[in-house]
């Protein structure tokens, strides 16, 4: 019997799978090490208004890895999430982003500048979420009116009543909300109407295939119409060329984020872009 049980396990320990499991564990341990060594930091990608220029930025986590260079979330976010580490990464990002908001609010070039921060499902539904956010705001002195939290449709659908309740409370403090990657999930006017939202963020998969793809253009037109009737701002992400920008503008979207304007960059680079390098 022992032998057959052993046999049954053989499949489980095939070398490839074993290697994948070991790799994952190494990454998990490395993430923990990296957090303790303060290697996680925040880059900012400008958000551009068609007429006014840069009006804000999205905070995006980066891992300055001592051997592997600057890593984007694609290299670690899945493992971090599955290992239950996203909460810790998110609080690092929230803290850093709020420190930056407070510091930028002292510079005239950054008047009205807002910062969008990604929220993970783990974070939104965590019991201390609201207190944590309010505490960071208090400690950093960040103006809540400059903060926009990005949620995704699928996150909201996990537990809509709870999500709405939490959004409402934070909204009372002046924080704004955007739906990220909009158009990729379940979206009806009915449920959008119930959410205390400020912005829809058109997913880059629709933008990337412009100007050629007519289906994507139709979806973008539907989203901008929806945004207009709900009185929400609409921003497009992944804008890489002029043709895309022009088409978006012609179809009712005048806020953009994408490589056409800038890649995500460290705060100092954003300051140079804003012409605010002369700091007090
Ligand atoms: P997202 O929130 O939808 O962020 C937009 C992503 O698109 C960013 O990738 C950005 O660098 C990339 N991007 C922007 N413009 C262009 C463009 O013109 N072309 C192309 N090809 N890509 C563009 P990034 O920084 O790798 O982040 C990927 C995702 O990881 C984010 O998607 C977000 O879902 C997640 N993420 C990033 N930072 C955080 C964070 O601090 N917390 C949480 N929970 N998630 C984060
Ligand atoms: Mg985002
Ligand atoms: Mg997005
Ligand atoms: Mg995304």
XYZ file of C-alpha atoms and ligand atoms in Angstrom:
329
model
C 0.000 0.000 0.000
C 2.764 2.349 0.956
C 4.293 1.712 -2.389
C 1.155 2.548 -4.356
C 0.664 5.731 -2.321
C 4.231 6.599 -3.188
C 3.538 5.922 -6.824
C 0.512 8.162 -6.729
C 2.686 10.957 -5.486
C 5.216 10.637 -8.245
C 3.202 12.805 -10.597
C 3.079 15.442 -7.942
C 6.829 15.687 -7.726
C 7.728 15.840 -11.365
C 10.891 17.939 -11.656
C 9.353 20.726 -13.712
C 6.564 21.305 -11.250
C 8.959 21.054 -8.355
C 11.151 23.680 -9.984
C 8.139 25.966 -10.511
C 7.122 25.615 -6.870
C 10.682 26.308 -5.710
C 10.896 29.343 -7.993
C 7.684 30.724 -6.570
C 8.856 30.241 -3.027
C 12.118 31.989 -3.840
C 10.206 34.927 -5.310
C 7.911 35.045 -2.298
C 10.886 35.146 0.075
C 12.603 37.691 -2.109
C 9.509 39.949 -2.025
C 9.521 39.827 1.774
C 13.243 40.568 1.813
C 12.715 43.407 -0.667
C 9.963 44.959 1.444
C 12.171 44.860 4.511
C 15.059 46.371 2.538
C 12.710 49.144 1.339
C 13.218 48.236 -2.301
C 9.592 48.878 -3.246
C 8.968 52.377 -4.487
C 6.472 54.360 -6.516
C 6.712 55.735 -10.041
C 4.234 58.254 -11.416
C 2.736 58.326 -14.899
C 1.328 61.687 -16.019
C -2.347 62.125 -16.837
C -2.902 64.736 -19.500
C -5.842 67.026 -20.212
C -6.229 67.879 -23.900
C -6.219 71.613 -23.195
C -4.519 72.000 -19.828
C -1.600 69.577 -20.128
C -0.529 67.438 -17.178
C -3.186 67.515 -14.469
C -2.191 64.515 -12.385
C -0.475 61.151 -12.335
C -1.064 57.516 -11.527
C 1.076 55.990 -8.782
C 2.500 52.652 -9.959
C 4.540 50.358 -7.769
C 8.084 49.413 -8.805
C 10.598 47.088 -7.207
C 14.167 48.351 -7.365
C 15.720 44.935 -7.262
C 19.435 44.835 -6.428
C 20.165 42.174 -9.083
C 17.231 42.350 -11.479
C 16.851 46.118 -11.936
C 13.581 48.043 -11.720
C 10.720 45.552 -11.889
C 7.136 46.375 -12.952
C 4.212 44.695 -11.163
C 3.940 42.016 -13.860
C 7.067 40.426 -12.396
C 5.741 40.006 -8.850
C 2.148 41.061 -8.289
C 0.554 37.642 -8.866
C 2.842 35.852 -6.464
C 2.545 38.701 -3.965
C -1.223 38.517 -4.175
C -1.407 34.735 -3.806
C 1.016 34.868 -0.882
C -1.179 37.446 0.871
C 1.488 40.151 0.572
C -0.459 42.656 -1.566
C -1.765 44.434 1.486
C 1.725 45.274 2.621
C 2.778 46.436 -0.834
C -0.368 48.537 -1.124
C 0.290 50.268 2.187
C 3.834 51.098 1.094
C 2.409 52.628 -2.093
C -0.359 54.518 -0.286
C 2.134 55.942 2.204
C 4.625 56.985 -0.509
C 1.944 58.425 -2.775
C 0.466 60.468 0.081
C 3.891 61.770 1.119
C 4.388 62.863 -2.473
C 0.968 64.520 -2.651
C 1.756 66.488 0.510
C 5.123 67.556 -0.809
C 3.812 68.498 -4.274
C 0.933 70.503 -2.817
C 3.523 73.023 -1.622
C 4.685 73.685 -5.210
C 2.728 76.188 -7.335
C 3.334 74.101 -10.483
C 1.320 71.305 -8.846
C -1.814 73.324 -8.041
C -4.838 71.032 -8.624
C -2.553 68.060 -9.321
C -4.243 64.749 -8.406
C -2.697 61.331 -7.838
C -4.500 58.098 -8.705
C -3.695 55.108 -6.521
C -4.544 51.487 -7.347
C -6.446 49.588 -4.692
C -6.397 45.788 -4.609
C -9.383 43.631 -3.668
C -7.532 42.438 -0.567
C -7.092 46.038 0.534
C -10.626 47.290 -0.165
C -12.299 44.516 1.824
C -9.799 44.401 4.655
C -11.541 45.466 7.916
C -9.133 48.319 8.681
C -9.105 49.811 5.183
C -10.913 53.069 5.920
C -9.002 53.746 9.131
C -5.706 52.978 7.398
C -6.398 55.406 4.575
C -7.537 58.171 6.936
C -4.549 57.576 9.194
C -2.054 57.861 6.318
C -3.750 61.069 5.175
C -3.507 62.499 8.661
C 0.116 61.518 9.181
C 1.346 62.687 5.781
C -0.817 65.794 5.556
C -1.970 64.833 2.049
C -5.060 66.704 0.855
C -7.715 64.004 0.316
C -9.152 66.038 -2.568
C -5.960 65.250 -4.488
C -6.390 61.491 -4.064
C -8.215 59.299 -6.553
C -8.544 55.616 -5.767
C -8.719 53.191 -8.707
C -10.917 50.131 -8.305
C -11.796 47.499 -10.875
C -15.244 46.265 -11.836
C -14.526 42.704 -10.718
C -13.387 43.936 -7.309
C -16.593 45.882 -6.828
C -18.691 42.881 -7.750
C -17.135 40.788 -4.944
C -19.344 42.567 -2.438
C -21.090 45.604 -3.898
C -22.897 46.763 -0.746
C -19.686 46.737 1.271
C -17.730 48.407 -1.531
C -20.362 51.149 -1.857
C -20.410 51.719 1.881
C -16.629 52.093 2.035
C -16.518 54.338 -1.007
C -19.211 56.583 0.473
C -17.312 57.029 3.728
C -14.055 57.902 1.986
C -15.917 60.142 -0.422
C -17.225 62.141 2.550
C -13.595 62.890 3.327
C -13.082 64.233 -0.188
C -11.429 61.211 -1.804
C -12.415 60.481 -5.396
C -12.896 57.191 -7.214
C -12.197 55.801 -10.659
C -12.997 52.459 -12.237
C -9.814 51.100 -13.765
C -9.647 48.904 -16.882
C -13.212 49.921 -17.653
C -15.017 47.943 -20.349
C -13.368 44.615 -19.567
C -15.840 43.530 -16.909
C -19.541 43.507 -16.255
C -20.795 47.027 -16.541
C -24.383 48.185 -16.534
C -25.712 51.664 -16.112
C -27.785 50.338 -13.260
C -24.858 49.379 -11.076
C -22.647 52.277 -12.118
C -25.377 54.631 -11.018
C -25.237 53.288 -7.481
C -21.520 53.870 -7.049
C -20.116 57.176 -5.803
C -17.794 57.443 -8.791
C -15.907 60.293 -10.418
C -14.105 58.732 -13.350
C -14.151 55.852 -15.809
C -10.800 54.747 -17.101
C -11.030 53.152 -20.543
C -8.975 49.971 -20.628
C -5.890 50.103 -22.778
C -6.924 47.030 -24.782
C -9.493 49.214 -26.587
C -7.042 52.052 -27.129
C -4.105 49.963 -28.328
C -5.934 48.748 -31.450
C -6.969 52.243 -32.581
C -7.323 53.770 -35.070
C -7.950 50.598 -37.127
C -10.290 48.565 -34.930
C -13.896 49.658 -35.392
C -15.333 47.441 -32.668
C -13.062 49.021 -30.092
C -14.017 52.453 -31.313
C -17.689 51.553 -30.840
C -16.976 50.421 -27.297
C -15.106 53.645 -26.592
C -18.043 55.640 -27.955
C -20.412 53.696 -25.710
C -18.190 54.325 -22.677
C -17.905 58.067 -23.315
C -21.683 58.279 -23.808
C -22.201 56.381 -20.567
C -19.760 58.663 -18.761
C -21.512 61.740 -20.104
C -24.949 60.596 -18.997
C -23.641 59.669 -15.550
C -21.659 62.936 -15.376
C -18.368 61.134 -14.906
C -14.945 62.031 -16.182
C -13.486 59.660 -18.713
C -9.779 59.004 -19.245
C -8.079 56.666 -21.718
C -5.009 54.677 -20.763
C -2.383 53.207 -23.066
C -2.391 56.158 -25.485
C 0.743 55.623 -27.559
C 0.312 57.768 -30.675
C -1.250 60.956 -32.039
C -3.816 59.108 -34.141
C -5.192 57.435 -31.013
C -5.266 60.705 -29.121
C -7.062 62.499 -31.946
C -9.647 59.773 -32.318
C -10.307 59.733 -28.579
C -10.694 63.498 -28.575
C -13.091 63.380 -31.509
C -15.158 60.823 -29.598
C -15.568 62.645 -26.325
C -12.503 61.607 -24.347
C -10.077 64.441 -23.587
C -8.040 62.968 -20.749
C -5.160 60.670 -21.577
C -2.476 58.542 -20.004
C 0.122 56.708 -22.034
C 3.588 56.453 -23.503
C 2.741 59.193 -26.042
C 3.051 61.619 -23.141
C 5.303 59.804 -20.696
C 6.189 56.451 -19.207
C 5.877 56.021 -15.453
C 8.812 57.902 -13.891
C 10.240 58.674 -10.444
C 8.817 61.769 -8.708
C 11.874 63.921 -9.525
C 11.328 63.380 -13.236
C 7.690 64.449 -12.917
C 8.860 67.576 -11.116
C 11.182 68.418 -13.987
C 8.306 67.908 -16.431
C 6.166 70.287 -14.404
C 8.957 72.856 -14.346
C 9.129 72.732 -10.578
C 12.717 71.694 -9.934
C 13.463 74.814 -7.917
C 12.295 73.538 -4.552
C 12.200 75.560 -1.367
P -3.166 49.713 -14.378
O -3.569 50.269 -13.081
O -4.204 49.558 -15.415
O -1.969 50.649 -14.851
C -1.677 50.933 -16.180
C -0.541 50.104 -16.686
O -0.370 50.363 -18.067
C 0.806 50.396 -16.043
O 1.544 49.194 -16.028
C 1.422 51.367 -17.058
O 2.835 51.399 -16.998
C 0.948 50.762 -18.340
N 0.898 51.737 -19.420
C 0.599 53.047 -19.326
N 0.610 53.640 -20.529
C 0.939 52.690 -21.425
C 1.104 52.695 -22.850
O 0.969 53.713 -23.525
N 1.418 51.514 -23.428
C 1.566 50.368 -22.692
N 1.879 49.249 -23.347
N 1.414 50.319 -21.357
C 1.095 51.478 -20.732
P 2.321 48.685 -14.745
O 2.931 49.832 -14.008
O 3.189 47.567 -15.185
O 1.169 48.135 -13.823
C 0.405 47.041 -14.209
C -0.774 46.835 -13.304
O -0.335 46.486 -11.987
C -1.613 48.094 -13.102
O -2.495 48.260 -14.170
C -2.320 47.769 -11.805
O -3.419 46.931 -12.036
C -1.269 46.995 -11.066
N -0.586 47.901 -10.112
C 0.414 48.789 -10.330
N 0.766 49.420 -9.192
C -0.038 48.931 -8.225
C -0.177 49.198 -6.817
O 0.503 50.036 -6.215
N -1.136 48.493 -6.150
C -1.924 47.582 -6.783
N -2.850 46.944 -6.054
N -1.822 47.301 -8.075
C -0.899 47.979 -8.807
Mg -4.617 51.772 -12.481
Mg -5.807 50.240 -16.095
Mg -4.669 46.954 -15.455
